[in-house]
Amino acid sequence: MKIPIIYNIRSLLRRPVSSAMTMLGVALVVGVFIAMLALANGFKMALIRTGSPDNVVVLRKGADSELSSGISRDNAAIISALPQVARDAGGRPLASPEVFVPMNLDAAGGGDRLVVARGVNVVAFQVRHSVRIVEGRTFTPGRDEVIIGTSIAPLLAHGAVGDTIHFAGRGWLVAGHFSSGGSAFESEIWGENEQLMPALRGQVFQVVVLRLADPARFDEARRALENDPRFQVDAHRESEFYASQSLILRQILNFLAVFITGIMAIGAVFGAVNTMYAAVASRTDEIAVLLTLGFPPRSVLASFLGEAAFLALAGGLLGCLVALPINGIVTTTTNWSSFSQLAFQFMVTPAILVRGVIFALVMGVLGGYFPARRAARIPVVQAIR
Amino acid sequence: MKFFPLVWANLMRHKRRTFLTTASVTLALFLFASLRSVITTLEAGAQVGSESRMIVQSAKAIVFFLPMSYRERLAAVPGVQAVTWADWFGGVYQDPKNFFASFAAEPESYLDMYKSDFTLPDDQRAAFIKERTACIVGQHLLDKFGWRLGQDVTLKGTIFQGDWTFTVRGVYHATNKAFSEDALMFHYDMLYERYPRFVEPGWYVIQLKDPSLASQVAAAVDSMFKNSSDPTKTGTERAFNASFATMWGNVSFLMNSIGMAVVFAILLVAANSMMLSARERISEVGVLKTVGFQDRLLFALVMAEAGMIALGGAVVGLGVAKVLYPVVGFTAMGFLPGFDVTPGTLALGVGIAVLLALASGLVPAVSAARLSAVQALRHLE
């Protein structure tokens, strides 16, 4: 025999201040929990989306980032001619030797920002096929023109299409803006290799990116590259490479997420325990009446546990609502492996919301169990007297 | 003071509730102290740089070298007392996860330049300078990897290919709290030897004769190289460090606001419990009034109870944070050297506790004081 749920709802409404404050407490905790997960998720997605599993990143042996790598023009040509590399309709290998340099650029509103300038060739747009021009056009080979990622463009002085941006001792016409599905490329400036290379680091590329004809033959391509006696390189699957680039910051974010949410969850559980114990204490005679009427202790336990869970669930849902507006907010931080700015979005996904609600329920059940057990064990005769 | 036993008895009536509420306050203030210390440590890091030292780096970006010839030209600039230079090495010890700073510098002039920031025994200094393959490391780094003096340490180059073996000839102690002890330094010559056509100084450090000359010297240096192929960007060391602190971007701000939301949530929960206790005892207030307790005294008693919980929790939470971090040597993998809870943070934490006591105690205290004895007694159902 179950105690009707309406009993619990009416009980909650009879002490509106206390119920509302407990709920608000849970809501804030869940809101923060969701915000932390959304932050870590957005950061991870920005870097993971950057890489494709079909691509191979070739760096100088031992280099742990594009920044510290270097590959000569001759070697880049040899690497591009690898038989495992896909080719376009005209028979050109889909290989993109790239220059990669973080530059000091004037920021909108004063100061400066470190932004990655990446030199690419025309094939790069087929190798990195998430890149799309969203405003203006692409750069013209042979001219001093660049395109800027949509995340970083508004943060730069002279970043608008048609403006001239100054770096490496020259002015560059901003021909267009590009997006790439939220990846780290959106925080970069792209221009033509042959223009950027002499202006930046001399006759050396930092990285060669290859599109594989068959992604399953990655290991084969890797062996061929790493065992080639003409040069010393490391080959990485692109998706894995960019995910590994975020390791340090991800570790810090994860540590903070566990640390902060752990502490606040304990605090919230304490609060729920207090509220429920008080609820049980003030309703001792009611509970005794219920028990006298013939409701078994099991039902009383279930009823109070349900009440705590309901309170927490309402708090959890409120927390989701509070946290939703942060979705899409753009924030920036430094990607420590390239010492450059990386813009990324808070990403609230349905999975994260579900985790928030489950988190709230766990807090409610943990906080409600002992008070509910106390309620179920109330000695009837004493209480009713 | 004679009413202390009464307040204490009230607190002890619901031992569990008092404990849980105090523990919530403790957690909230521990978290507050921890998160605020991240911010204060970053700020302190931005402040430590000397005003009398300047960093000269490539105006293009930090990854570009500056010509060796700049050394003499910088030394000749009026107001410059000494010049040294260094290169970021970025080596990895065994596993890429073992992240720490490693750099090559011209030993004698570099050690002289920074002699006020760390201590290095004279014999170790001499041994390091004499031996081309020697290195010095910070005490913290030495302890972290269990290295010994005289041991050979092999780093894998990330920018400069290959394995590099250095002999640990010196261990320095930072005298300036924010100067990192998670660093390894070796001879610039060793780097240059392996890459003679490639390596040049990554940045120069200049010592000013007088800190007031900073802007003058910066302008002189930058205009001297403005039209060369390697223009420079010169700023005080403090400004240079501050720019690193701002590189964290909004993340530290976000952490801070998230932390504050958490603190607020937990405090809300704690205040709720305290008000709950007070509400339950309305009938007792009636009894006390009947036996002759003054309104003012009742107000004070309720406030004292809230104050004890809030301050008790605050003292424990702040105290644990203050003691714990230095003991475990927390530096967030070297990103936050000298992580410590500042007196300002402690004072703010106590302020929050006082506010909490006021917010949670005021409503029940006022109602206890105002209530007529008859009404309060009627509450007894």
XYZ file of C-alpha atoms in Angstrom, chain A residues 60 75 105 202 280 369:
6
model
C 59.841 16.333 -37.277
C 61.408 16.417 -47.589
C 48.683 40.898 -33.613
C 62.354 31.024 -44.042
C 10.646 14.310 9.555
C 17.818 8.146 2.885
